[in-house]
């Protein structure tokens, strides 16, 4: 079974600085997706960034970027120029890809990010 | 706004009761996923429907069932409720064309007293 581990239950960062959230996963599959979801106090789950395992290039979305190390099964999220609105619980997630239609997400336990003004 | 709607937003009920949670996916999305978020278990996949058919089951209790209707909306039925069923229940939808990007609804907060 696939597992996703987020070893940092809580992190804090000063506004305008950079923070990196860690995620490791375990799978025997070669084709899969990795995601970072954000859950602010409103509880809405918001997709932050997505990475396809077959792509060597790290995904970026504005101030958010990932460091995807497939051999090490590591998928960290870097938030640059942190803003107060980035404060949230961040979940790392994994899903299978391929020809089927089941893409259920397996989530880590989450990292609570606090942004200090 | 993800385009996925869930009703009701909050539900308070008693042990032993039965409730139904409703989800309407984004227009055009054929897949509906149900997830449970609790303090104990974190975010867990419950069940998936694709175009009206059950496609995958996760850690879903036998007391729970779901279905997807011809108009693609889905319902999650929870029966013989226990205190431990109190959780946030999310519905998410996706379209195969866009790969596996899942769009989550706002969730239904279930409290069992």
Short mmCIF file of C-alpha atoms in Angstrom, two decimals:
data_model
loop_
_atom_site.label_atom_id
_atom_site.label_comp_id
_atom_site.label_asym_id
_atom_site.label_seq_id
_atom_site.Cartn_x
_atom_site.Cartn_y
_atom_site.Cartn_z
CA UNK A 1 0.00 0.00 0.00
CA UNK A 2 1.09 3.51 -0.70
CA UNK A 3 2.02 5.73 2.22
CA UNK A 4 2.70 9.44 2.45
CA UNK A 5 4.69 10.87 5.35
CA UNK A 6 4.92 14.48 6.44
CA UNK A 7 7.46 14.60 9.24
CA UNK A 8 6.83 18.21 10.27
CA UNK A 9 3.54 18.56 12.16
CA UNK A 10 4.06 22.32 12.46
CA UNK A 11 6.22 24.95 10.79
CA UNK A 12 6.44 28.71 11.09
CA UNK A 13 7.86 31.38 8.81
CA UNK A 14 8.23 35.14 8.87
CA UNK A 15 6.24 37.09 6.34
CA UNK A 16 8.22 37.59 3.08
CA UNK A 17 10.61 34.75 3.87
CA UNK A 18 10.89 31.29 2.36
CA UNK A 19 9.81 28.02 3.91
CA UNK A 20 10.09 24.42 2.77
CA UNK A 21 7.64 21.69 3.76
CA UNK A 22 8.81 18.09 3.55
CA UNK A 23 7.04 15.02 2.21
CA UNK A 24 8.20 11.49 1.53
CA UNK A 25 6.19 8.68 0.06
CA UNK A 26 6.47 4.99 -0.52
CA UNK A 27 5.21 3.23 -3.62
CA UNK A 28 6.25 0.48 -5.98
CA UNK A 29 4.49 2.17 -8.89
CA UNK A 30 6.45 4.06 -11.54
CA UNK A 31 3.69 6.31 -12.86
CA UNK A 32 1.88 8.50 -10.39
CA UNK A 33 0.98 12.05 -9.45
CA UNK A 34 2.00 14.01 -6.40
CA UNK A 35 0.10 16.98 -5.03
CA UNK A 36 0.19 19.63 -2.38
CA UNK A 37 -3.19 20.73 -1.07
CA UNK A 38 -3.79 23.68 1.20
CA UNK A 39 -6.53 23.74 3.82
CA UNK A 40 -7.05 27.17 5.39
CA UNK A 41 -9.24 27.72 8.46
CA UNK A 42 -12.29 27.72 6.18
CA UNK A 43 -11.59 23.97 5.73
CA UNK A 44 -11.78 24.20 1.94
CA UNK A 45 -9.26 21.91 0.23
CA UNK A 46 -7.35 23.89 -2.38
CA UNK A 47 -4.92 22.38 -4.87
CA UNK A 48 -1.61 24.24 -4.69
CA UNK A 49 0.58 22.34 -7.12
CA UNK A 50 0.79 19.06 -9.00
CA UNK A 51 3.71 16.98 -10.26
CA UNK A 52 3.63 14.09 -12.71
CA UNK A 53 6.22 11.47 -11.79
CA UNK A 54 7.40 11.01 -15.37
CA UNK A 55 8.37 14.67 -15.62
CA UNK A 56 11.88 15.46 -14.43
CA UNK A 57 11.22 19.18 -14.35
CA UNK A 58 9.97 20.45 -11.03
CA UNK A 59 6.54 22.06 -11.10
CA UNK A 60 6.13 25.73 -10.21
CA UNK A 61 3.06 27.88 -9.60
CA UNK A 62 3.92 31.50 -8.89
CA UNK A 63 5.47 31.56 -5.40
CA UNK A 64 5.09 27.80 -4.96
CA UNK A 65 7.57 25.28 -6.28
CA UNK A 66 8.44 21.69 -5.58
CA UNK A 67 11.65 19.70 -5.31
CA UNK A 68 10.78 16.27 -6.68
CA UNK A 69 13.37 13.59 -6.11
CA UNK A 70 11.92 10.40 -7.58
CA UNK A 71 14.72 8.04 -6.55
CA UNK A 72 14.59 9.31 -3.00
CA UNK A 73 10.75 9.37 -3.06
CA UNK A 74 10.79 12.91 -1.79
CA UNK A 75 8.46 15.76 -2.72
CA UNK A 76 9.00 19.01 -0.84
CA UNK A 77 7.09 22.27 -1.25
CA UNK A 78 8.86 25.61 -1.21
CA UNK A 79 6.87 28.75 -0.55
CA UNK A 80 8.70 31.94 -1.44
CA UNK A 81 7.86 35.44 -0.22
CA UNK A 82 5.44 33.99 2.34
CA UNK A 83 2.21 35.90 2.88
CA UNK A 84 -0.23 35.92 5.77
CA UNK A 85 -2.75 34.21 3.52
CA UNK A 86 -0.44 31.22 3.17
CA UNK A 87 -1.17 30.23 6.76
CA UNK A 88 -2.95 26.90 6.55
CA UNK A 89 -2.63 23.15 6.91
CA UNK A 90 -0.73 21.71 3.96
CA UNK A 91 -1.27 18.16 2.82
CA UNK A 92 0.96 16.15 0.56
CA UNK A 93 -0.93 13.58 -1.51
CA UNK A 94 -0.23 10.76 -3.95
CA UNK A 95 -2.33 9.13 -6.60
CA UNK A 96 -1.93 6.53 -9.27
CA UNK A 97 -2.09 7.38 -12.94
CA UNK A 98 -2.40 5.22 -16.01
CA UNK A 99 -5.25 3.82 -18.04
CA UNK A 100 -7.75 3.25 -15.30
CA UNK A 101 -10.14 5.73 -13.82
CA UNK A 102 -9.41 5.33 -10.13
CA UNK A 103 -7.28 8.20 -8.97
CA UNK A 104 -7.99 8.14 -5.25
CA UNK A 105 -5.73 10.39 -3.21
CA UNK A 106 -3.59 9.09 -0.37
CA UNK A 107 -2.80 11.93 2.02
CA UNK A 108 -0.13 12.62 4.57
CA UNK A 109 -1.06 13.80 8.07
CA UNK A 110 -0.44 17.43 7.19
CA UNK A 111 1.84 20.28 8.23
CA UNK A 112 0.36 23.31 9.94
CA UNK A 113 2.07 26.43 8.62
CA UNK A 114 2.00 29.64 10.65
CA UNK A 115 3.05 32.90 9.03
CA UNK A 116 4.29 35.55 11.47
CA UNK A 117 3.94 39.23 10.55
CA UNK B 1 -15.16 28.31 -5.67
CA UNK B 2 -14.29 24.82 -6.95
CA UNK B 3 -17.62 24.26 -8.67
CA UNK B 4 -18.38 21.27 -6.43
CA UNK B 5 -21.31 21.74 -4.11
CA UNK B 6 -22.13 19.82 -0.97
CA UNK B 7 -25.20 19.95 1.23
CA UNK B 8 -25.78 20.39 4.05
CA UNK B 9 -22.81 22.36 5.40
CA UNK B 10 -23.44 21.22 8.93
CA UNK B 11 -25.36 18.30 10.34
CA UNK B 12 -25.96 17.52 13.98
CA UNK B 13 -27.63 14.27 14.87
CA UNK B 14 -27.81 11.59 17.54
CA UNK B 15 -26.24 8.19 17.83
CA UNK B 16 -28.12 5.47 16.00
CA UNK B 17 -29.56 7.83 13.42
CA UNK B 18 -29.15 7.83 9.64
CA UNK B 19 -28.11 10.81 7.49
CA UNK B 20 -27.59 11.51 3.82
CA UNK B 21 -24.89 13.80 2.47
CA UNK B 22 -25.26 15.17 -1.02
CA UNK B 23 -22.66 16.19 -3.59
CA UNK B 24 -22.96 17.78 -7.01
CA UNK B 25 -19.77 17.54 -9.08
CA UNK B 26 -18.40 20.17 -11.43
CA UNK B 27 -20.13 20.32 -14.77
CA UNK B 28 -18.67 17.63 -17.02
CA UNK B 29 -16.88 15.69 -14.28
CA UNK B 30 -17.77 12.00 -14.28
CA UNK B 31 -15.83 10.91 -11.20
CA UNK B 32 -16.95 11.56 -7.64
CA UNK B 33 -14.81 10.72 -4.63
CA UNK B 34 -15.80 10.76 -0.98
CA UNK B 35 -13.25 11.44 1.76
CA UNK B 36 -13.53 11.57 5.52
CA UNK B 37 -11.40 13.92 7.60
CA UNK B 38 -11.18 13.23 11.33
CA UNK B 39 -8.67 14.08 14.02
CA UNK B 40 -7.91 10.39 14.58
CA UNK B 41 -7.58 9.15 11.02
CA UNK B 42 -6.70 12.26 9.05
CA UNK B 43 -7.96 12.40 5.47
CA UNK B 44 -9.13 9.04 4.23
CA UNK B 45 -10.59 7.91 0.94
CA UNK B 46 -13.97 6.26 1.33
CA UNK B 47 -15.38 5.44 -2.09
CA UNK B 48 -15.33 6.48 -5.74
CA UNK B 49 -17.99 6.50 -8.42
CA UNK B 50 -17.39 6.98 -12.10
CA UNK B 51 -20.32 7.72 -14.40
CA UNK B 52 -22.77 5.98 -12.08
CA UNK B 53 -20.70 2.91 -11.26
CA UNK B 54 -18.69 2.17 -8.15
CA UNK B 55 -15.02 2.08 -9.10
CA UNK B 56 -13.05 1.85 -5.88
CA UNK B 57 -13.59 1.38 -2.19
CA UNK B 58 -11.36 2.53 0.61
CA UNK B 59 -11.83 2.48 4.35
CA UNK B 60 -15.58 2.68 4.20
CA UNK B 61 -17.60 1.07 6.96
CA UNK B 62 -20.39 -1.36 6.15
CA UNK B 63 -22.80 1.09 7.81
CA UNK B 64 -21.93 3.59 5.07
CA UNK B 65 -23.07 3.41 1.47
CA UNK B 66 -23.05 5.69 -1.53
CA UNK B 67 -24.46 6.01 -4.98
CA UNK B 68 -24.16 8.20 -8.05
CA UNK B 69 -27.29 9.10 -9.94
CA UNK B 70 -27.81 9.55 -13.72
CA UNK B 71 -27.40 13.32 -13.36
CA UNK B 72 -24.00 12.53 -11.76
CA UNK B 73 -24.78 13.88 -8.32
CA UNK B 74 -23.82 11.56 -5.50
CA UNK B 75 -25.13 10.76 -2.05
CA UNK B 76 -23.30 9.27 0.91
CA UNK B 77 -25.56 7.50 3.37
CA UNK B 78 -24.37 6.99 6.93
CA UNK B 79 -26.46 4.80 9.20
CA UNK B 80 -26.41 3.56 12.80
CA UNK B 81 -24.26 6.57 13.57
CA UNK B 82 -21.69 6.43 16.32
CA UNK B 83 -19.82 9.20 18.11
CA UNK B 84 -16.71 8.28 16.15
CA UNK B 85 -18.42 9.08 12.87
CA UNK B 86 -18.21 12.77 13.70
CA UNK B 87 -15.97 14.21 11.00
CA UNK B 88 -15.74 16.46 7.98
CA UNK B 89 -16.90 14.65 4.85
CA UNK B 90 -15.58 15.89 1.54
CA UNK B 91 -16.73 15.17 -1.94
CA UNK B 92 -14.34 15.74 -4.83
CA UNK B 93 -14.82 15.46 -8.56
CA UNK B 94 -12.45 15.03 -11.44
CA UNK B 95 -12.43 14.60 -15.16
CA UNK B 96 -10.26 12.02 -16.84
CA UNK B 97 -9.32 14.49 -19.54
CA UNK B 98 -7.42 16.63 -17.05
CA UNK B 99 -5.69 13.74 -15.43
CA UNK B 100 -6.11 13.44 -11.75
CA UNK B 101 -6.80 16.96 -10.62
CA UNK B 102 -9.53 16.62 -8.02
CA UNK B 103 -11.68 19.56 -7.06
CA UNK B 104 -13.05 19.47 -3.56
CA UNK B 105 -16.37 20.68 -2.29
CA UNK B 106 -16.63 22.73 0.91
CA UNK B 107 -17.41 19.64 2.98
CA UNK B 108 -20.19 18.61 5.34
CA UNK B 109 -19.40 18.82 9.04
CA UNK B 110 -21.16 15.93 10.79
CA UNK B 111 -21.52 15.98 14.55
CA UNK B 112 -22.94 12.92 16.26
CA UNK B 113 -24.09 13.54 19.83
#
